[in-house]
C-alpha positions as MATLAB code, in Angstrom:
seq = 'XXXXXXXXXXXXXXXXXXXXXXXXXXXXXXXXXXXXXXXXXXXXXXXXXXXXXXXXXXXXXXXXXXXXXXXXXXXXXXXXXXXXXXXXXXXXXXXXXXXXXXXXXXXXXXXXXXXXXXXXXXXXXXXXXXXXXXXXXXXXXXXXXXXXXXXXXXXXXXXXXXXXXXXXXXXXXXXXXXXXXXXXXXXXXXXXXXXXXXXXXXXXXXXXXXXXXXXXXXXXXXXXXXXXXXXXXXXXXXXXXXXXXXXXXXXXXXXXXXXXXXXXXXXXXXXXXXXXXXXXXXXXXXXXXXXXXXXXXXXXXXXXXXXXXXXXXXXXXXXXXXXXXX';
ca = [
     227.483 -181.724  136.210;
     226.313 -185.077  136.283;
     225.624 -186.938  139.931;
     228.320 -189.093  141.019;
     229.309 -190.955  144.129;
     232.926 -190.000  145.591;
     234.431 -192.242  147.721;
     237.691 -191.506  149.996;
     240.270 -194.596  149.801;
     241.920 -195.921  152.577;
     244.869 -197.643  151.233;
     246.818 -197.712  147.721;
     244.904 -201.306  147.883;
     241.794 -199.769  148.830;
     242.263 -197.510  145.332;
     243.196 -200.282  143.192;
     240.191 -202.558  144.278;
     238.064 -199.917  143.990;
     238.982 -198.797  140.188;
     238.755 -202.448  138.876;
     235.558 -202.941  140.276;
     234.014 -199.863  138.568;
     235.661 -199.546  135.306;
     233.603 -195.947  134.661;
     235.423 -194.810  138.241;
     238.053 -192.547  137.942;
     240.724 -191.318  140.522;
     240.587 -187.369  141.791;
     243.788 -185.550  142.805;
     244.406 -182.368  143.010;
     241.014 -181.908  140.415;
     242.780 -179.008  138.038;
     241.740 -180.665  135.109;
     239.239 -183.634  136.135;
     236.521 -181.163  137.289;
     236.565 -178.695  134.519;
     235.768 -181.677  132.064;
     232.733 -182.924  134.497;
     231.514 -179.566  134.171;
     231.703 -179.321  130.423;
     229.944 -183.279  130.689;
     233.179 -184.353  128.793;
     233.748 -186.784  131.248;
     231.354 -187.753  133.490;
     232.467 -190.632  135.558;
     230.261 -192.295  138.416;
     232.501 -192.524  140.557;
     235.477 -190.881  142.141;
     238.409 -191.926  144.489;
     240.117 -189.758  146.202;
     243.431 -190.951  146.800;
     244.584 -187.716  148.915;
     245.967 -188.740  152.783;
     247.275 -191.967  151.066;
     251.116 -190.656  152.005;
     251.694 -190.377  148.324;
     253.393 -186.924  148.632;
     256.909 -187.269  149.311;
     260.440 -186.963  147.710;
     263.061 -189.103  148.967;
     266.349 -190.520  146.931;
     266.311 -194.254  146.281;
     269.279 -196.866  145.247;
     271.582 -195.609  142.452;
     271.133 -192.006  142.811;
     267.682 -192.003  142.044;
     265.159 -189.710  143.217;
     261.649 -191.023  144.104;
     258.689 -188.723  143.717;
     255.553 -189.096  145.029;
     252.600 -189.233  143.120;
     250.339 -186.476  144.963;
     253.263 -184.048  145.408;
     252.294 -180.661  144.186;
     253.682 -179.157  141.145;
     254.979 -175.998  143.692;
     256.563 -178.493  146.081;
     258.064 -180.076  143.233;
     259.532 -177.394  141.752;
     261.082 -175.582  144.655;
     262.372 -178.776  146.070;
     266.288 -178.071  146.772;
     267.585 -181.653  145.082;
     265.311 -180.780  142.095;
     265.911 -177.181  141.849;
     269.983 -178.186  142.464;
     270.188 -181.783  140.230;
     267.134 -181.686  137.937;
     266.521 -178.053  136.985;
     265.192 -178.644  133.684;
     262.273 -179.892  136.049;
     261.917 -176.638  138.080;
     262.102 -174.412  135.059;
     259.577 -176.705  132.908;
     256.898 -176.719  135.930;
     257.598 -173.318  136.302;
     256.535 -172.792  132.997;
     253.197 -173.911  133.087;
     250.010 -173.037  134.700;
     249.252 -170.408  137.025;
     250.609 -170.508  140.810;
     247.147 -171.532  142.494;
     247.173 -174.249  140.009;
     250.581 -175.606  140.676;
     249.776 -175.369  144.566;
     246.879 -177.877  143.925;
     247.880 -179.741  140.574;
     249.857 -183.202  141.267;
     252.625 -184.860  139.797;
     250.909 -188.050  138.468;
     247.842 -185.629  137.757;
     250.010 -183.071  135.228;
     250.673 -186.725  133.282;
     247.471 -187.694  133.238;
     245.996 -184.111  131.839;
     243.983 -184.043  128.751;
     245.049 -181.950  125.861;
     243.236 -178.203  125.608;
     242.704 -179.061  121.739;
     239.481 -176.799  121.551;
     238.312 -179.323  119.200;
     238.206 -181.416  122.405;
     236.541 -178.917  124.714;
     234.143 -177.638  121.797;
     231.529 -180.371  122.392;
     229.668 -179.001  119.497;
     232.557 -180.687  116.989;
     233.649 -183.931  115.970;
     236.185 -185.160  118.222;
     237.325 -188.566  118.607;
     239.070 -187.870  122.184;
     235.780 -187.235  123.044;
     233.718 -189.492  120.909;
     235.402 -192.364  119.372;
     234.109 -192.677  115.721;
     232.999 -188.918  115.257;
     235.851 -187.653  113.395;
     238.062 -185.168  113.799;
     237.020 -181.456  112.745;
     240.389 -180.192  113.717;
     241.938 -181.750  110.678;
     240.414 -179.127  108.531;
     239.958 -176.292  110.839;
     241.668 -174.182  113.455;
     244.838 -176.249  113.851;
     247.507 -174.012  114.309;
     248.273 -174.786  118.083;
     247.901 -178.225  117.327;
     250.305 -181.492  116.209;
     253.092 -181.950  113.389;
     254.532 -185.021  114.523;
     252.711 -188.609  115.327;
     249.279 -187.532  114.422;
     246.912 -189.965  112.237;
     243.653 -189.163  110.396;
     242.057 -189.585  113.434;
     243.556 -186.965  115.753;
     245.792 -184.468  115.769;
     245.329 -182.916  119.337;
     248.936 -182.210  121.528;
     249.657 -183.283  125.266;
     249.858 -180.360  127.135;
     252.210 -180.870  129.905;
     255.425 -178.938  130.613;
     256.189 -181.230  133.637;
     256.145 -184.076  131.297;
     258.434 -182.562  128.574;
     261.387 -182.160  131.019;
     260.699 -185.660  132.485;
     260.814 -187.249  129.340;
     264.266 -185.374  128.727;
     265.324 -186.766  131.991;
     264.497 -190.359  131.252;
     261.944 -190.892  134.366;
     260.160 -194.146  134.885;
     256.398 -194.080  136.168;
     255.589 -196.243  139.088;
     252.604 -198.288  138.809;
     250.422 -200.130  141.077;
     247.921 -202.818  139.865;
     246.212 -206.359  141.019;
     248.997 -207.899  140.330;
     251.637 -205.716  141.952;
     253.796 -202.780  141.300;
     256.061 -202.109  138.434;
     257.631 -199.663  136.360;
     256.787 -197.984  132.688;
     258.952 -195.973  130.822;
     257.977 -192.405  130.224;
     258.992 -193.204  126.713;
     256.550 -195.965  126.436;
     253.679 -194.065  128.746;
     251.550 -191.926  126.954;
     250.073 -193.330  123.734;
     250.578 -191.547  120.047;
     246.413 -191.265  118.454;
     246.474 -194.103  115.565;
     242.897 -195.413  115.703;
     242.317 -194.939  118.850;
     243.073 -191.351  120.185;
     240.289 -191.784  123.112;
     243.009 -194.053  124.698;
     245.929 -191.982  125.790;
     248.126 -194.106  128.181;
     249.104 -197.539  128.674;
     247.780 -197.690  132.163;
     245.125 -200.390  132.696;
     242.172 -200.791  134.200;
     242.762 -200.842  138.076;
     246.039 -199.356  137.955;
     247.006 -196.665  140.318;
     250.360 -194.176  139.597;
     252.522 -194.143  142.754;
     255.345 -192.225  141.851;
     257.498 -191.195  139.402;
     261.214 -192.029  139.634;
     264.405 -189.887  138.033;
     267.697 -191.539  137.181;
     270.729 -190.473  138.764;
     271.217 -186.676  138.204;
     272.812 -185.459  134.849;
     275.358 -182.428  134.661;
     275.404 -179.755  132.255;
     273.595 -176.932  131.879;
     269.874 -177.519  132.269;
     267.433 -175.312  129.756;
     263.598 -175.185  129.686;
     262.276 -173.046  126.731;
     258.853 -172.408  126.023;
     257.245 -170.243  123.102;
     253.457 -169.430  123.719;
     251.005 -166.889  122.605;
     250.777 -164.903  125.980;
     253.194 -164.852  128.538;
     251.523 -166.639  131.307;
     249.234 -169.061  131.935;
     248.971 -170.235  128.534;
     250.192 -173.894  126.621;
     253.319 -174.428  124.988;
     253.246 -173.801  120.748;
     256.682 -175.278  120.859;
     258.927 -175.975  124.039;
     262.294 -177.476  124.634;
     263.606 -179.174  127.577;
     266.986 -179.400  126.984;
     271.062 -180.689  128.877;
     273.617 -179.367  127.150;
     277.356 -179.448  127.457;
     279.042 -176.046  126.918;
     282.554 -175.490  126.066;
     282.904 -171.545  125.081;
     281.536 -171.058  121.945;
     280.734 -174.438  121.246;
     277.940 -176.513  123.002;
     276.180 -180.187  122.234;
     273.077 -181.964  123.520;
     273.201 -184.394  125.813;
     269.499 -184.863  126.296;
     266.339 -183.104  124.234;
     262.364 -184.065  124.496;
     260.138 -181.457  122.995;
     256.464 -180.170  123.984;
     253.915 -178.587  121.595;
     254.545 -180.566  118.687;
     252.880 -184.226  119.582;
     250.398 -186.098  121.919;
     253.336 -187.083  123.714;
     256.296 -185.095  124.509;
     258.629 -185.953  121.478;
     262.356 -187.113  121.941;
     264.487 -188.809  118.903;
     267.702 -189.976  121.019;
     269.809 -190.395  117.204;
     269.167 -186.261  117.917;
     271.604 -186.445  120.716;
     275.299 -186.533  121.103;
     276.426 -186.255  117.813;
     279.336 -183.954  118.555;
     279.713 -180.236  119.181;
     279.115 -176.982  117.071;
     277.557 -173.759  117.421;
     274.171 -172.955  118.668;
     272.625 -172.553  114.897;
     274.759 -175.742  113.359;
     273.680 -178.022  116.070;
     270.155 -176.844  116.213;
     269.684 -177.152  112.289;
     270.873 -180.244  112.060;
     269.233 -181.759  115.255;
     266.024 -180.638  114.250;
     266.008 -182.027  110.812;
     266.982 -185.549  112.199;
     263.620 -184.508  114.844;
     261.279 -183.143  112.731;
     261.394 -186.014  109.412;
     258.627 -186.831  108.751;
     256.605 -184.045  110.142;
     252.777 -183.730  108.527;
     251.933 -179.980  108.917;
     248.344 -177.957  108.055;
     248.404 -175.278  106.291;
     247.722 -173.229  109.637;
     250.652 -175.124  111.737;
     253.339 -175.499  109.310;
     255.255 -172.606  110.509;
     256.142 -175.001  113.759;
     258.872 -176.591  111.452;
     260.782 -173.314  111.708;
     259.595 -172.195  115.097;
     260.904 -175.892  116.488;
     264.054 -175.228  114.806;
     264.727 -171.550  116.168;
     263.258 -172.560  119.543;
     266.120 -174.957  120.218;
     268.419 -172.551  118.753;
     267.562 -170.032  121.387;
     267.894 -172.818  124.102;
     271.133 -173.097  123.239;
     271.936 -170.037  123.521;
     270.370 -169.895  126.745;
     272.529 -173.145  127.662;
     275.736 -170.976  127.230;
     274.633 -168.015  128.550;
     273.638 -170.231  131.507;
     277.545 -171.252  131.666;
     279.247 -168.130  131.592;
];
């Protein structure tokens, strides 16, 4: 690990002055993913701010029925809070989902956005990788790729997010609360993270300076609330495909309301002309959902079996949406 100064900020103010001043700072969290890529000399900033004690760690409903969540509350706190466990369960069961428990006691909620994919491409400094090194190429594009992106990839990159977290809040339409210079305002989750084009080394719209203070949920949603993930072990391992899904049931029929999936993109993936197009069964609405989701998908030969495993995935989440209502 490379030498670096750490410095403790005092104030959300105190943060934001701090990161415009050194453009090579960077904040630390809860450190689940920051410090393994020091260690590997991925990223080696020179200098970190601790924004920890900043009272950042709260969840309180807002105006409108929103909910307001603080950006240093822990993925465990999160997920067993009663409002989210009661109102937003695709939440709970996505965060759930992911990571070990020691993890989720430290990892944050503006952290799990923030995380950089596990594309080993990435983490195998040894490759070309232009995460890692803009301009180097991409090895994965002709290698081991079949963990990796079908949708919104470029010749330059092909690497996934890997949040679970972010899947479900994407499904839930959640706007991410930003502080800068010139005061605090709100992005889209739609419009957060950044799809690779030319420049995969830049993965979110948040400037230089800027500081994530919370994340904010709508009002809540009814219906039956579904988190599916597919991975190749059954813990502590990243999504191949997952599926945060609302559903409305009725008997044997059932029809989406809202539907973001993980594993597939470098940014949780959500067509809204997927949703709301009437009711079926589990299989009818899942085909033709996922053919409206997956056009245009641009498969290896090592990940094209995703196309049918997307498909089938959201099948069984329907099923487990009307199991869920009996």
């Amino acid at each position: 690990m490379k030498p670096f100064t750490y410095h403790r900020a005092t104030s959300l103010q105190h943060a934001v002055a701090m990161l415009a001043a050194r453009p090579d700072a960077r904040i630390i969290a809860g450190g689940t993913n920051l410090l393994d890529l020091m260690k590997l000399q991925i990223e080696a900033p020179q200098h970190l701010v601790d924004i920890n004690g900043l009272g950042l760690d709260t969840i309180v409903g807002v105006e409108d029925g929103r909910l307001r969540i603080g950006a240093m509350v822990r993925n465990t706190d999160l997920a067993a809070n009663e409002t989210v466990r009661r109102q937003y369960g695709v939440l709970t069961r996505a965060i759930v989902a992911g990571a070990s428990g020691q993890i989720r006691n430290r990892a944050t909620t503006a952290g799990n956005l923030m995380q950089r994919t596990r594309c080993p491409y990435f983490y195998g400094t040894a490759m070309a990788c232009n995460k890692r090194e803009p301009g180097s190429g991409c090895d994965a594009l002709n290698g081991i790729s079949g963990n990796l992106a079908i949708l919104g990839t470029s010749d330059a990159c092909i690497a996934t997010h890997p949040s679970d977290m972010a899947v479900a809040m994407r499904a839930l339409d959640a706007e991410v609360r930003v502080l800068g210079a010139e005061g605090e305002y709100s992005i889209p989750i739609a419009d957060f993270h950044r799809l690779p084009g030319e420049t995969p080394h830049i993965e979110t719209v948040l400037r230089n300076g800027e500081v994530i203070t919370a994340i904010e949920l709508p009002a809540p949603l009814g219906g039956a609330h579904v988190y599916r993930k597919v991975r190749e072990r059954a813990s502590y391992a990243f999504a191949t495909v997952s599926v945060a899904l609302v559903a409305r049931v009725d008997g044997a029929s059932v029809a989406i309301e809202r539907l973001a999936f993980g594993g597939l993109a470098a940014k949780p993936w959500r067509v809204e002309a997927a949703e709301r197009r009437g009711s079926g069964t589990p299989e009818e609405i899942a085909r033709d959902a996922a053919a409206i989701i997956l056009e245009g998908a641009r498969a290896t030969d090592r990940n094209r079996y995703k196309i049918a495993l997307a498909q089938r995935t959201l099948h069984a989440a329907l099923i487990d949406a009307q199991e869920q209502s009996l």
